[in-house]
Amino acid sequence: MPKLPKYNKDGLHYDYAPIRSYNRIINFLIGARGCGKGYGFQEWCIRDFIENDNQFVYMRRFKQELNKTKRQEFFDLKLQEKYSDFKLGYNEKYGAWVIGDGTKTGDICGYPYILSSAGQTKSGKEYQKVNKCCFDEFIIDKQMYHYLPDEVGAFEEATVSIARD
């Protein structure tokens, strides 16, 4: 198994330790663009999978927000460099993000979740190892997208499916 790089807190990327300390099922993290919220989440996902085999869900409202290119380019380039001993990517066959150690194609570390088509989502069995979920861009600040009818209800159902225990 490759060596895990040292975790460095810095002023450029959000550190999720404080919000995780609340030990709540749902936390809302709101901040300016570019303050490292996504980077911080991705690094937490990578490290937690490598160290503890815990998985994640990355939720978006509409399918076009998570097209093939966005799935393939999910992991930040800086993180790909930092964790270059590990293969980070998206496996179309599994429909999930994977992390490998260089000796194999990778194990599932995370799942995409499209809230508008949540009724078509697989059973909660696949989420047994999921301990974190990011509903990215949940506040709409542009007019090209809209909130879903009964979005709060859809989000509640998704949360129940993902965090059954």
PDB file of C-alpha atoms in Angstrom:
ATOM      1  CA  MET A   1       0.000   0.000   0.000  1.00  0.00           C
ATOM      2  CA  PRO A   2       1.424   3.414  -0.945  1.00  0.00           C
ATOM      3  CA  LYS A   3       2.222   5.901   1.795  1.00  0.00           C
ATOM      4  CA  LEU A   4      -0.457   8.441   2.638  1.00  0.00           C
ATOM      5  CA  PRO A   5       0.767  12.049   2.266  1.00  0.00           C
ATOM      6  CA  LYS A   6       0.796  14.210   5.381  1.00  0.00           C
ATOM      7  CA  TYR A   7      -2.338  16.278   5.954  1.00  0.00           C
ATOM      8  CA  ASN A   8      -1.503  19.974   6.018  1.00  0.00           C
ATOM      9  CA  LYS A   9      -4.012  22.538   7.190  1.00  0.00           C
ATOM     10  CA  ASP A  10      -3.591  25.749   5.238  1.00  0.00           C
ATOM     11  CA  GLY A  11      -5.418  29.017   4.818  1.00  0.00           C
ATOM     12  CA  LEU A  12      -6.452  28.266   1.224  1.00  0.00           C
ATOM     13  CA  HIS A  13      -8.700  25.239   1.755  1.00  0.00           C
ATOM     14  CA  TYR A  14     -11.547  24.660   4.163  1.00  0.00           C
ATOM     15  CA  ASP A  15     -10.712  22.364   7.079  1.00  0.00           C
ATOM     16  CA  TYR A  16     -13.686  20.104   7.788  1.00  0.00           C
ATOM     17  CA  ALA A  17     -12.528  19.105  11.299  1.00  0.00           C
ATOM     18  CA  PRO A  18     -14.512  21.840  13.121  1.00  0.00           C
ATOM     19  CA  ILE A  19     -17.828  21.060  11.393  1.00  0.00           C
ATOM     20  CA  ARG A  20     -17.275  17.303  11.817  1.00  0.00           C
ATOM     21  CA  SER A  21     -16.798  17.821  15.558  1.00  0.00           C
ATOM     22  CA  TYR A  22     -20.519  18.585  15.900  1.00  0.00           C
ATOM     23  CA  ASN A  23     -21.249  14.934  15.004  1.00  0.00           C
ATOM     24  CA  ARG A  24     -24.530  15.737  13.257  1.00  0.00           C
ATOM     25  CA  ILE A  25     -26.202  13.964  10.363  1.00  0.00           C
ATOM     26  CA  ILE A  26     -26.692  17.220   8.447  1.00  0.00           C
ATOM     27  CA  ASN A  27     -24.490  20.315   8.471  1.00  0.00           C
ATOM     28  CA  PHE A  28     -24.816  23.253   6.107  1.00  0.00           C
ATOM     29  CA  LEU A  29     -21.541  24.796   5.035  1.00  0.00           C
ATOM     30  CA  ILE A  30     -21.986  28.111   3.287  1.00  0.00           C
ATOM     31  CA  GLY A  31     -19.077  30.190   2.039  1.00  0.00           C
ATOM     32  CA  ALA A  32     -17.757  32.261  -0.811  1.00  0.00           C
ATOM     33  CA  ARG A  33     -16.670  30.698  -4.078  1.00  0.00           C
ATOM     34  CA  GLY A  34     -13.064  29.620  -4.080  1.00  0.00           C
ATOM     35  CA  CYS A  35     -12.552  29.260  -0.337  1.00  0.00           C
ATOM     36  CA  GLY A  36     -11.731  25.555  -0.652  1.00  0.00           C
ATOM     37  CA  LYS A  37     -14.994  23.906   0.411  1.00  0.00           C
ATOM     38  CA  GLY A  38     -14.927  21.397  -2.474  1.00  0.00           C
ATOM     39  CA  TYR A  39     -11.198  20.752  -2.148  1.00  0.00           C
ATOM     40  CA  GLY A  40     -11.563  20.198   1.586  1.00  0.00           C
ATOM     41  CA  PHE A  41     -14.442  17.772   1.070  1.00  0.00           C
ATOM     42  CA  GLN A  42     -12.529  15.832  -1.574  1.00  0.00           C
ATOM     43  CA  GLU A  43      -9.434  15.538   0.609  1.00  0.00           C
ATOM     44  CA  TRP A  44     -11.572  14.356   3.537  1.00  0.00           C
ATOM     45  CA  CYS A  45     -13.140  11.736   1.211  1.00  0.00           C
ATOM     46  CA  ILE A  46      -9.790  10.501  -0.081  1.00  0.00           C
ATOM     47  CA  ARG A  47      -8.148  10.251   3.328  1.00  0.00           C
ATOM     48  CA  ASP A  48     -11.187   8.713   5.047  1.00  0.00           C
ATOM     49  CA  PHE A  49     -11.449   6.055   2.345  1.00  0.00           C
ATOM     50  CA  ILE A  50      -7.747   5.178   2.413  1.00  0.00           C
ATOM     51  CA  GLU A  51      -7.534   5.151   6.219  1.00  0.00           C
ATOM     52  CA  ASN A  52     -10.983   3.775   7.168  1.00  0.00           C
ATOM     53  CA  ASP A  53     -12.640   2.412   3.990  1.00  0.00           C
ATOM     54  CA  ASN A  54     -15.474   4.961   4.384  1.00  0.00           C
ATOM     55  CA  GLN A  55     -17.271   6.125   1.256  1.00  0.00           C
ATOM     56  CA  PHE A  56     -19.045   9.331   0.206  1.00  0.00           C
ATOM     57  CA  VAL A  57     -21.984  10.562  -1.845  1.00  0.00           C
ATOM     58  CA  TYR A  58     -21.723  13.638  -4.039  1.00  0.00           C
ATOM     59  CA  MET A  59     -25.191  15.031  -4.673  1.00  0.00           C
ATOM     60  CA  ARG A  60     -26.327  17.448  -7.341  1.00  0.00           C
ATOM     61  CA  ARG A  61     -29.802  18.573  -8.317  1.00  0.00           C
ATOM     62  CA  PHE A  62     -29.809  17.733 -12.054  1.00  0.00           C
ATOM     63  CA  LYS A  63     -28.071  15.127 -14.212  1.00  0.00           C
ATOM     64  CA  GLN A  64     -26.474  17.751 -16.486  1.00  0.00           C
ATOM     65  CA  GLU A  65     -24.668  19.211 -13.451  1.00  0.00           C
ATOM     66  CA  LEU A  66     -22.734  15.946 -13.219  1.00  0.00           C
ATOM     67  CA  ASN A  67     -22.117  14.984 -16.834  1.00  0.00           C
ATOM     68  CA  LYS A  68     -19.403  12.551 -17.949  1.00  0.00           C
ATOM     69  CA  THR A  69     -16.682  15.210 -18.075  1.00  0.00           C
ATOM     70  CA  LYS A  70     -17.507  16.515 -14.590  1.00  0.00           C
ATOM     71  CA  ARG A  71     -17.519  12.960 -13.198  1.00  0.00           C
ATOM     72  CA  GLN A  72     -14.145  12.223 -14.799  1.00  0.00           C
ATOM     73  CA  GLU A  73     -12.646  15.509 -13.570  1.00  0.00           C
ATOM     74  CA  PHE A  74     -14.166  15.385 -10.072  1.00  0.00           C
ATOM     75  CA  PHE A  75     -10.917  15.130  -8.103  1.00  0.00           C
ATOM     76  CA  ASP A  76      -9.014  18.429  -7.985  1.00  0.00           C
ATOM     77  CA  LEU A  77      -5.743  18.414  -9.935  1.00  0.00           C
ATOM     78  CA  LYS A  78      -3.786  19.486  -6.833  1.00  0.00           C
ATOM     79  CA  LEU A  79      -5.210  16.499  -4.959  1.00  0.00           C
ATOM     80  CA  GLN A  80      -4.359  14.169  -7.836  1.00  0.00           C
ATOM     81  CA  GLU A  81      -0.767  15.399  -7.591  1.00  0.00           C
ATOM     82  CA  LYS A  82      -0.695  15.186  -3.783  1.00  0.00           C
ATOM     83  CA  TYR A  83      -2.091  11.638  -3.832  1.00  0.00           C
ATOM     84  CA  SER A  84      -0.216  10.584  -6.980  1.00  0.00           C
ATOM     85  CA  ASP A  85       0.650   7.194  -5.445  1.00  0.00           C
ATOM     86  CA  PHE A  86      -3.075   6.434  -5.558  1.00  0.00           C
ATOM     87  CA  LYS A  87      -5.192   6.181  -8.684  1.00  0.00           C
ATOM     88  CA  LEU A  88      -8.157   8.574  -8.316  1.00  0.00           C
ATOM     89  CA  GLY A  89     -10.874   8.422 -10.943  1.00  0.00           C
ATOM     90  CA  TYR A  90     -14.379   7.595 -12.071  1.00  0.00           C
ATOM     91  CA  ASN A  91     -15.304   4.112 -13.243  1.00  0.00           C
ATOM     92  CA  GLU A  92     -18.198   4.205 -15.724  1.00  0.00           C
ATOM     93  CA  LYS A  93     -18.785   0.465 -15.308  1.00  0.00           C
ATOM     94  CA  TYR A  94     -19.371   0.857 -11.544  1.00  0.00           C
ATOM     95  CA  GLY A  95     -21.013   4.272 -11.898  1.00  0.00           C
ATOM     96  CA  ALA A  96     -18.837   5.427  -9.007  1.00  0.00           C
ATOM     97  CA  TRP A  97     -15.558   7.095  -8.071  1.00  0.00           C
ATOM     98  CA  VAL A  98     -12.698   4.755  -7.264  1.00  0.00           C
ATOM     99  CA  ILE A  99      -9.346   4.904  -5.534  1.00  0.00           C
ATOM    100  CA  GLY A 100      -6.656   2.356  -6.336  1.00  0.00           C
ATOM    101  CA  ASP A 101      -3.205   1.779  -4.953  1.00  0.00           C
ATOM    102  CA  GLY A 102      -1.556   1.313  -8.329  1.00  0.00           C
ATOM    103  CA  THR A 103      -1.847  -2.495  -8.281  1.00  0.00           C
ATOM    104  CA  LYS A 104      -5.516  -2.640  -9.315  1.00  0.00           C
ATOM    105  CA  THR A 105      -8.168  -0.507 -11.002  1.00  0.00           C
ATOM    106  CA  GLY A 106      -9.553   0.705  -7.699  1.00  0.00           C
ATOM    107  CA  ASP A 107     -12.249   0.194  -5.129  1.00  0.00           C
ATOM    108  CA  ILE A 108     -15.419   2.253  -4.924  1.00  0.00           C
ATOM    109  CA  CYS A 109     -14.910   5.284  -2.706  1.00  0.00           C
ATOM    110  CA  GLY A 110     -17.900   7.432  -3.685  1.00  0.00           C
ATOM    111  CA  TYR A 111     -21.192   7.619  -5.535  1.00  0.00           C
ATOM    112  CA  PRO A 112     -22.894  10.346  -7.560  1.00  0.00           C
ATOM    113  CA  TYR A 113     -26.470  11.090  -6.524  1.00  0.00           C
ATOM    114  CA  ILE A 114     -28.895  13.065  -8.705  1.00  0.00           C
ATOM    115  CA  LEU A 115     -31.664  14.483  -6.543  1.00  0.00           C
ATOM    116  CA  SER A 116     -34.117  15.064  -9.415  1.00  0.00           C
ATOM    117  CA  SER A 117     -34.004  11.359 -10.312  1.00  0.00           C
ATOM    118  CA  ALA A 118     -33.739  10.013  -6.779  1.00  0.00           C
ATOM    119  CA  GLY A 119     -36.639   7.619  -7.375  1.00  0.00           C
ATOM    120  CA  GLN A 120     -34.470   5.810  -9.931  1.00  0.00           C
ATOM    121  CA  THR A 121     -31.579   5.426  -7.497  1.00  0.00           C
ATOM    122  CA  LYS A 122     -30.490   1.968  -6.436  1.00  0.00           C
ATOM    123  CA  SER A 123     -31.339   0.568  -3.039  1.00  0.00           C
ATOM    124  CA  GLY A 124     -29.664   1.831   0.110  1.00  0.00           C
ATOM    125  CA  LYS A 125     -27.495  -1.320   0.289  1.00  0.00           C
ATOM    126  CA  GLU A 126     -24.799   0.330  -1.801  1.00  0.00           C
ATOM    127  CA  TYR A 127     -24.534   3.129   0.758  1.00  0.00           C
ATOM    128  CA  GLN A 128     -23.667   0.950   3.758  1.00  0.00           C
ATOM    129  CA  LYS A 129     -20.117   2.333   3.974  1.00  0.00           C
ATOM    130  CA  VAL A 130     -21.094   5.949   3.241  1.00  0.00           C
ATOM    131  CA  ASN A 131     -20.464   8.296   6.144  1.00  0.00           C
ATOM    132  CA  LYS A 132     -20.506  11.666   4.346  1.00  0.00           C
ATOM    133  CA  CYS A 133     -22.549  13.393   1.666  1.00  0.00           C
ATOM    134  CA  CYS A 134     -22.031  16.681  -0.117  1.00  0.00           C
ATOM    135  CA  PHE A 135     -25.027  18.399  -1.712  1.00  0.00           C
ATOM    136  CA  ASP A 136     -22.961  20.815  -3.744  1.00  0.00           C
ATOM    137  CA  GLU A 137     -24.358  24.160  -4.925  1.00  0.00           C
ATOM    138  CA  PHE A 138     -27.579  23.612  -2.968  1.00  0.00           C
ATOM    139  CA  ILE A 139     -28.280  27.355  -3.012  1.00  0.00           C
ATOM    140  CA  ILE A 140     -29.080  28.499  -6.536  1.00  0.00           C
ATOM    141  CA  ASP A 141     -27.500  31.834  -7.395  1.00  0.00           C
ATOM    142  CA  LYS A 142     -28.057  31.740 -11.159  1.00  0.00           C
ATOM    143  CA  GLN A 143     -31.285  31.711 -13.091  1.00  0.00           C
ATOM    144  CA  MET A 144     -30.366  28.785 -15.379  1.00  0.00           C
ATOM    145  CA  TYR A 145     -31.453  26.211 -12.756  1.00  0.00           C
ATOM    146  CA  HIS A 146     -34.464  26.027 -10.481  1.00  0.00           C
ATOM    147  CA  TYR A 147     -35.341  24.319  -7.249  1.00  0.00           C
ATOM    148  CA  LEU A 148     -37.185  21.013  -7.521  1.00  0.00           C
ATOM    149  CA  PRO A 149     -40.846  20.749  -6.594  1.00  0.00           C
ATOM    150  CA  ASP A 150     -40.800  19.571  -2.958  1.00  0.00           C
ATOM    151  CA  GLU A 151     -36.996  19.654  -2.925  1.00  0.00           C
ATOM    152  CA  VAL A 152     -36.888  19.513   0.866  1.00  0.00           C
ATOM    153  CA  GLY A 153     -38.923  16.285   0.785  1.00  0.00           C
ATOM    154  CA  ALA A 154     -36.673  14.814  -1.910  1.00  0.00           C
ATOM    155  CA  PHE A 155     -33.584  15.737   0.110  1.00  0.00           C
ATOM    156  CA  GLU A 156     -35.097  14.171   3.235  1.00  0.00           C
ATOM    157  CA  GLU A 157     -35.829  10.918   1.364  1.00  0.00           C
ATOM    158  CA  ALA A 158     -32.294  10.880  -0.060  1.00  0.00           C
ATOM    159  CA  THR A 159     -30.825  11.416   3.400  1.00  0.00           C
ATOM    160  CA  VAL A 160     -32.875   8.525   4.783  1.00  0.00           C
ATOM    161  CA  SER A 161     -31.754   6.270   1.906  1.00  0.00           C
ATOM    162  CA  ILE A 162     -28.108   7.149   2.383  1.00  0.00           C
ATOM    163  CA  ALA A 163     -27.865   7.398   6.191  1.00  0.00           C
ATOM    164  CA  ARG A 164     -30.142   4.565   7.268  1.00  0.00           C
ATOM    165  CA  ASP A 165     -28.521   4.117  10.648  1.00  0.00           C
TER     166      ASP A 165
END
